[in-house]
Amino acid sequence: MFFEYVKNFDEYTLFGAAHISFFVAALAIVVVLNWLLRNRSERAKRITLIVCACLVVFNYAFLQLWRVWAYADGRAKGILDKVAYIMMPNEILPFQLCSMLCYIIPAAVILKKRWLYEAVAPICIMGGFLFFFYLTGIVDRYPPFSFRVLESILQHTVILFFGSYLYVSKQAKMQLKTIKYPILFLLAIGVVAIAANLVFGTVDDGVNFFYIRKDVLGLGLPFAATAPIMAVVAVAFFFLILGIQSLADKLAARSGKKKEAANADLLPDSSAHKDVPPPSRNDGEE
């Protein structure tokens, strides 16, 4: 049962106990890990990023093996038929946002470019939060403690932690001059996803990369309107991170000034004795 592909599992409720429990647990893990690892050495920070990259790669690779073994069972029985089914664009092409991140995160860790960290960090945070906020499509088709659910929870928790840790460890910083990096990066991969939707729109009941082709939220919006709206939402999310970063910088500066003032008050005041004349040689002599 744990590894089985169970479609239309109807005991799950969006924002029900299972959903909220997974969301709270993931946020708690991300917050605690960031707190514990925030002031580590450069070597420890590097190891942390490498571990995150390995986790997303191995997790994503194992997911593909599971798909071949279990996911296609209901549609194709032979191993060759399963592989052929998995090769359909809707399954194998990494054009979902978080699927792309499973390739981009290792590349960023290998290249060690600060501008790439600054481009990837907010996208990871956005992708992680969006998944946990609206994870229907994964949890609503599988039992809460099945492989598919726990695999997806783990993957998106690591993605969310990776993005936030880049900021906490000061390996990236959201600034007005650097916000262009995530915007341009998201624009580039968004163009790829839109093109894939148009090319493979009739394959396998229609692909839905970036969830912009089909009416996911029930708003009845056409494909041409969904992409710009989601782009605006993404940019607004980036500016929200910028606002949080600016607020954190101001609070840190204010805290630093208070510490400096407190340390200054503890120092001896040499000016109180500067007008006192030195003792005379003949003091006490008659």
Short mmCIF file of C-alpha atoms in Angstrom, two decimals:
data_model
loop_
_atom_site.label_atom_id
_atom_site.label_comp_id
_atom_site.label_asym_id
_atom_site.label_seq_id
_atom_site.Cartn_x
_atom_site.Cartn_y
_atom_site.Cartn_z
CA MET A 1 0.00 0.00 0.00
CA PHE A 2 2.85 2.39 0.83
CA PHE A 3 4.34 2.26 -2.68
CA GLU A 4 1.11 1.73 -4.62
CA TYR A 5 -0.33 4.22 -7.05
CA VAL A 6 -3.75 5.06 -5.59
CA LYS A 7 -5.73 7.52 -7.64
CA ASN A 8 -8.78 9.43 -6.37
CA PHE A 9 -8.13 8.71 -2.71
CA ASP A 10 -11.22 10.46 -1.33
CA GLU A 11 -10.42 10.65 2.40
CA TYR A 12 -8.20 13.69 1.99
CA THR A 13 -9.53 17.22 2.66
CA LEU A 14 -7.79 20.35 1.44
CA PHE A 15 -6.68 22.36 4.52
CA GLY A 16 -7.80 19.45 6.65
CA ALA A 17 -5.83 17.81 9.45
CA ALA A 18 -3.34 16.04 7.16
CA HIS A 19 -2.67 19.14 5.05
CA ILE A 20 -2.18 21.47 8.02
CA SER A 21 -0.05 18.90 9.85
CA PHE A 22 2.30 18.52 6.89
CA PHE A 23 2.51 22.30 6.44
CA VAL A 24 3.28 22.99 10.11
CA ALA A 25 5.81 20.15 10.30
CA ALA A 26 7.65 21.36 7.20
CA LEU A 27 7.79 24.96 8.44
CA ALA A 28 9.01 23.81 11.85
CA ILE A 29 11.80 21.74 10.27
CA VAL A 30 12.87 24.65 8.05
CA VAL A 31 12.88 27.16 10.94
CA VAL A 32 14.76 24.86 13.34
CA LEU A 33 17.41 23.89 10.77
CA ASN A 34 17.97 27.52 9.80
CA TRP A 35 18.34 28.45 13.45
CA LEU A 36 20.82 25.67 14.18
CA LEU A 37 22.92 26.23 11.05
CA ARG A 38 22.79 30.02 10.77
CA ASN A 39 26.25 30.89 12.18
CA ARG A 40 28.29 27.90 11.05
CA SER A 41 31.66 28.01 9.32
CA GLU A 42 31.96 28.45 5.58
CA ARG A 43 32.83 24.77 5.26
CA ALA A 44 29.70 23.76 7.18
CA LYS A 45 27.56 26.05 5.03
CA ARG A 46 29.02 24.49 1.91
CA ILE A 47 28.35 20.98 3.19
CA THR A 48 24.75 21.96 4.00
CA LEU A 49 24.14 23.11 0.43
CA ILE A 50 25.75 19.98 -0.99
CA VAL A 51 23.52 17.77 1.17
CA CYS A 52 20.44 19.66 -0.06
CA ALA A 53 21.53 19.21 -3.68
CA CYS A 54 22.10 15.48 -3.17
CA LEU A 55 18.72 15.06 -1.49
CA VAL A 56 16.77 16.67 -4.34
CA VAL A 57 18.69 14.72 -7.00
CA PHE A 58 18.35 11.30 -5.34
CA ASN A 59 14.74 11.94 -4.37
CA TYR A 60 13.83 12.99 -7.91
CA ALA A 61 15.67 10.03 -9.43
CA PHE A 62 13.91 7.58 -7.08
CA LEU A 63 10.59 9.18 -7.99
CA GLN A 64 11.20 8.37 -11.65
CA LEU A 65 11.97 4.75 -10.77
CA TRP A 66 8.77 4.58 -8.72
CA ARG A 67 6.80 5.94 -11.64
CA VAL A 68 8.10 3.20 -13.91
CA TRP A 69 7.36 0.53 -11.29
CA ALA A 70 4.04 1.68 -9.84
CA TYR A 71 2.58 4.77 -11.47
CA ALA A 72 1.87 3.22 -14.86
CA ASP A 73 0.35 0.04 -13.45
CA GLY A 74 -3.18 1.16 -14.14
CA ARG A 75 -2.46 2.02 -17.77
CA ALA A 76 0.33 -0.29 -18.92
CA LYS A 77 1.36 -3.69 -17.57
CA GLY A 78 4.52 -4.58 -19.44
CA ILE A 79 7.81 -2.90 -18.48
CA LEU A 80 8.33 -1.54 -22.00
CA ASP A 81 4.80 -0.14 -22.02
CA LYS A 82 5.46 1.47 -18.65
CA VAL A 83 8.65 3.12 -19.87
CA ALA A 84 6.86 4.34 -23.00
CA TYR A 85 4.10 5.83 -20.84
CA ILE A 86 6.58 7.53 -18.50
CA MET A 87 8.30 9.09 -21.51
CA MET A 88 5.16 11.07 -22.27
CA PRO A 89 5.95 14.80 -21.94
CA ASN A 90 3.60 15.33 -19.01
CA GLU A 91 5.66 12.97 -16.86
CA ILE A 92 9.29 13.00 -17.91
CA LEU A 93 9.95 16.59 -19.00
CA PRO A 94 11.07 18.70 -16.02
CA PHE A 95 8.94 21.74 -16.85
CA GLN A 96 7.12 22.04 -13.55
CA LEU A 97 8.71 24.71 -11.39
CA CYS A 98 9.90 22.44 -8.58
CA SER A 99 10.97 19.73 -11.04
CA MET A 100 13.20 22.30 -12.71
CA LEU A 101 14.62 23.23 -9.32
CA CYS A 102 15.76 19.62 -8.89
CA TYR A 103 18.18 20.34 -11.73
CA ILE A 104 18.87 24.00 -10.99
CA ILE A 105 19.76 23.57 -7.29
CA PRO A 106 22.65 21.12 -7.98
CA ALA A 107 23.88 23.37 -10.80
CA ALA A 108 23.86 26.39 -8.48
CA VAL A 109 25.76 24.48 -5.78
CA ILE A 110 28.37 23.30 -8.28
CA LEU A 111 28.89 26.72 -9.89
CA LYS A 112 28.95 28.63 -6.55
CA LYS A 113 27.94 31.91 -8.19
CA ARG A 114 26.38 34.45 -5.83
CA TRP A 115 24.12 35.90 -8.55
CA LEU A 116 22.79 32.40 -9.21
CA TYR A 117 22.08 31.89 -5.50
CA GLU A 118 20.25 35.24 -5.49
CA ALA A 119 18.21 34.13 -8.50
CA VAL A 120 17.34 30.69 -7.14
CA ALA A 121 16.69 31.50 -3.46
CA PRO A 122 13.36 33.38 -3.83
CA ILE A 123 12.12 30.93 -6.46
CA CYS A 124 12.79 28.04 -4.07
CA ILE A 125 10.92 29.82 -1.28
CA MET A 126 8.00 30.62 -3.58
CA GLY A 127 7.83 27.07 -4.96
CA GLY A 128 7.97 25.53 -1.51
CA PHE A 129 5.29 27.79 -0.06
CA LEU A 130 2.97 27.39 -3.03
CA PHE A 131 3.18 23.62 -2.78
CA PHE A 132 2.37 23.53 0.93
CA PHE A 133 -0.33 26.14 0.59
CA TYR A 134 -2.06 24.40 -2.32
CA LEU A 135 -0.80 20.82 -2.54
CA THR A 136 -3.91 19.35 -4.08
CA GLY A 137 -3.05 17.05 -6.97
CA ILE A 138 -0.54 15.16 -4.82
CA VAL A 139 -2.12 14.54 -1.44
CA ASP A 140 -5.68 14.36 -2.71
CA ARG A 141 -4.84 11.34 -4.88
CA TYR A 142 -2.87 9.30 -2.35
CA PRO A 143 -3.17 8.22 1.30
CA PRO A 144 -1.47 10.78 3.58
CA PHE A 145 1.34 8.41 4.60
CA SER A 146 2.04 6.85 1.21
CA PHE A 147 5.36 7.06 -0.63
CA ARG A 148 4.14 9.66 -3.13
CA VAL A 149 2.95 12.06 -0.44
CA LEU A 150 5.98 11.72 1.84
CA GLU A 151 8.38 11.94 -1.12
CA SER A 152 6.78 15.17 -2.29
CA ILE A 153 6.70 16.61 1.24
CA LEU A 154 10.41 15.85 1.67
CA GLN A 155 11.33 17.31 -1.71
CA HIS A 156 9.51 20.58 -1.18
CA THR A 157 10.73 20.91 2.40
CA VAL A 158 14.32 20.66 1.15
CA ILE A 159 13.60 23.18 -1.61
CA LEU A 160 12.04 25.61 0.87
CA PHE A 161 14.95 25.17 3.30
CA PHE A 162 17.55 25.63 0.54
CA GLY A 163 16.09 28.97 -0.51
CA SER A 164 15.68 30.32 3.01
CA TYR A 165 19.10 29.07 4.14
CA LEU A 166 20.84 31.01 1.39
CA TYR A 167 19.48 34.17 3.00
CA VAL A 168 19.99 33.11 6.62
CA SER A 169 23.61 32.08 5.97
CA LYS A 170 24.21 35.34 4.06
CA GLN A 171 25.16 33.54 0.85
CA ALA A 172 22.43 35.53 -0.90
CA LYS A 173 20.65 38.78 -0.15
CA MET A 174 17.51 40.20 -1.70
CA GLN A 175 18.12 43.82 -2.70
CA LEU A 176 16.55 46.21 -5.16
CA LYS A 177 19.60 45.86 -7.41
CA THR A 178 19.50 42.03 -7.32
CA ILE A 179 15.74 41.42 -7.64
CA LYS A 180 16.24 41.37 -11.40
CA TYR A 181 17.96 37.97 -11.15
CA PRO A 182 14.97 35.91 -9.96
CA ILE A 183 12.61 37.86 -12.26
CA LEU A 184 14.72 37.19 -15.36
CA PHE A 185 15.38 33.61 -14.29
CA LEU A 186 11.69 32.91 -13.77
CA LEU A 187 10.87 34.60 -17.07
CA ALA A 188 13.33 32.33 -18.89
CA ILE A 189 12.05 29.06 -17.44
CA GLY A 190 8.47 30.32 -17.75
CA VAL A 191 8.92 30.83 -21.49
CA VAL A 192 10.17 27.24 -21.75
CA ALA A 193 7.13 25.97 -19.83
CA ILE A 194 4.69 27.99 -21.94
CA ALA A 195 6.30 26.70 -25.14
CA ALA A 196 6.06 23.12 -23.85
CA ASN A 197 2.38 23.63 -23.02
CA LEU A 198 1.70 24.83 -26.55
CA VAL A 199 3.74 22.07 -28.22
CA PHE A 200 2.46 19.18 -26.12
CA GLY A 201 -0.99 20.52 -25.31
CA THR A 202 -2.79 17.54 -26.83
CA VAL A 203 -0.42 14.83 -25.56
CA ASP A 204 -1.45 12.58 -22.66
CA ASP A 205 -4.73 14.43 -22.07
CA GLY A 206 -2.88 17.72 -22.23
CA VAL A 207 0.20 18.75 -20.28
CA ASN A 208 -0.03 21.49 -17.65
CA PHE A 209 3.47 22.77 -16.98
CA PHE A 210 3.64 25.54 -14.34
CA TYR A 211 -0.11 24.89 -13.86
CA ILE A 212 -0.95 27.66 -16.29
CA ARG A 213 -2.71 25.70 -19.02
CA LYS A 214 -5.65 24.31 -17.07
CA ASP A 215 -8.04 26.06 -14.74
CA VAL A 216 -6.46 24.93 -11.48
CA LEU A 217 -8.01 27.53 -9.16
CA GLY A 218 -11.46 27.37 -10.73
CA LEU A 219 -11.39 31.00 -11.87
CA GLY A 220 -12.36 30.20 -15.44
CA LEU A 221 -9.39 32.12 -16.85
CA PRO A 222 -8.09 31.40 -20.37
CA PHE A 223 -4.53 30.21 -20.91
CA ALA A 224 -3.53 33.62 -22.32
CA ALA A 225 -4.57 35.34 -19.07
CA THR A 226 -3.27 32.80 -16.56
CA ALA A 227 0.42 33.18 -17.40
CA PRO A 228 0.58 37.01 -16.97
CA ILE A 229 -1.43 36.85 -13.74
CA MET A 230 0.88 34.22 -12.26
CA ALA A 231 3.89 36.29 -13.37
CA VAL A 232 2.53 39.30 -11.49
CA VAL A 233 1.94 37.16 -8.42
CA ALA A 234 5.51 35.85 -8.59
CA VAL A 235 7.00 39.35 -8.87
CA ALA A 236 4.83 40.51 -5.96
CA PHE A 237 6.17 37.56 -3.93
CA PHE A 238 9.75 38.61 -4.74
CA PHE A 239 9.05 42.17 -3.58
CA LEU A 240 7.54 40.74 -0.40
CA ILE A 241 10.83 38.94 0.26
CA LEU A 242 12.63 42.22 -0.48
CA GLY A 243 10.48 43.97 2.12
CA ILE A 244 11.20 41.28 4.71
CA GLN A 245 14.93 41.49 3.95
CA SER A 246 14.90 45.30 4.32
CA LEU A 247 13.03 45.05 7.62
CA ALA A 248 15.49 42.42 8.89
CA ASP A 249 18.43 44.66 7.93
CA LYS A 250 16.94 47.63 9.81
CA LEU A 251 16.25 45.55 12.92
CA ALA A 252 19.79 44.13 12.81
CA ALA A 253 21.28 47.63 12.48
CA ARG A 254 19.18 48.92 15.36
CA SER A 255 20.17 45.96 17.52
CA GLY A 256 23.84 46.56 16.68
CA LYS A 257 23.61 50.21 17.73
CA LYS A 258 22.02 49.25 21.04
CA LYS A 259 24.81 46.77 21.74
CA GLU A 260 27.44 49.39 20.91
CA ALA A 261 25.77 51.88 23.26
CA ALA A 262 25.55 49.28 26.03
CA ASN A 263 29.22 48.37 25.64
CA ALA A 264 30.19 52.06 25.70
CA ASP A 265 28.36 52.52 29.01
CA LEU A 266 30.41 49.70 30.53
CA LEU A 267 33.76 51.33 29.68
CA PRO A 268 35.44 53.46 32.41
CA ASP A 269 34.97 57.20 31.91
CA SER A 270 38.52 58.58 31.76
CA SER A 271 37.28 62.17 31.37
CA ALA A 272 36.15 62.24 35.01
CA HIS A 273 39.79 62.18 36.17
CA LYS A 274 41.48 64.30 33.54
CA ASP A 275 41.33 67.56 35.63
CA VAL A 276 42.61 65.99 38.85
CA PRO A 277 46.25 67.10 39.41
CA PRO A 278 48.82 64.40 40.11
CA PRO A 279 49.82 63.99 43.76
CA SER A 280 52.75 66.18 44.97
CA ARG A 281 56.06 64.65 45.87
CA ASN A 282 55.99 66.35 49.24
CA ASP A 283 52.49 65.23 50.19
CA GLY A 284 52.60 64.04 53.78
CA GLU A 285 56.13 65.43 54.44
CA GLU A 286 56.78 68.21 57.00
#
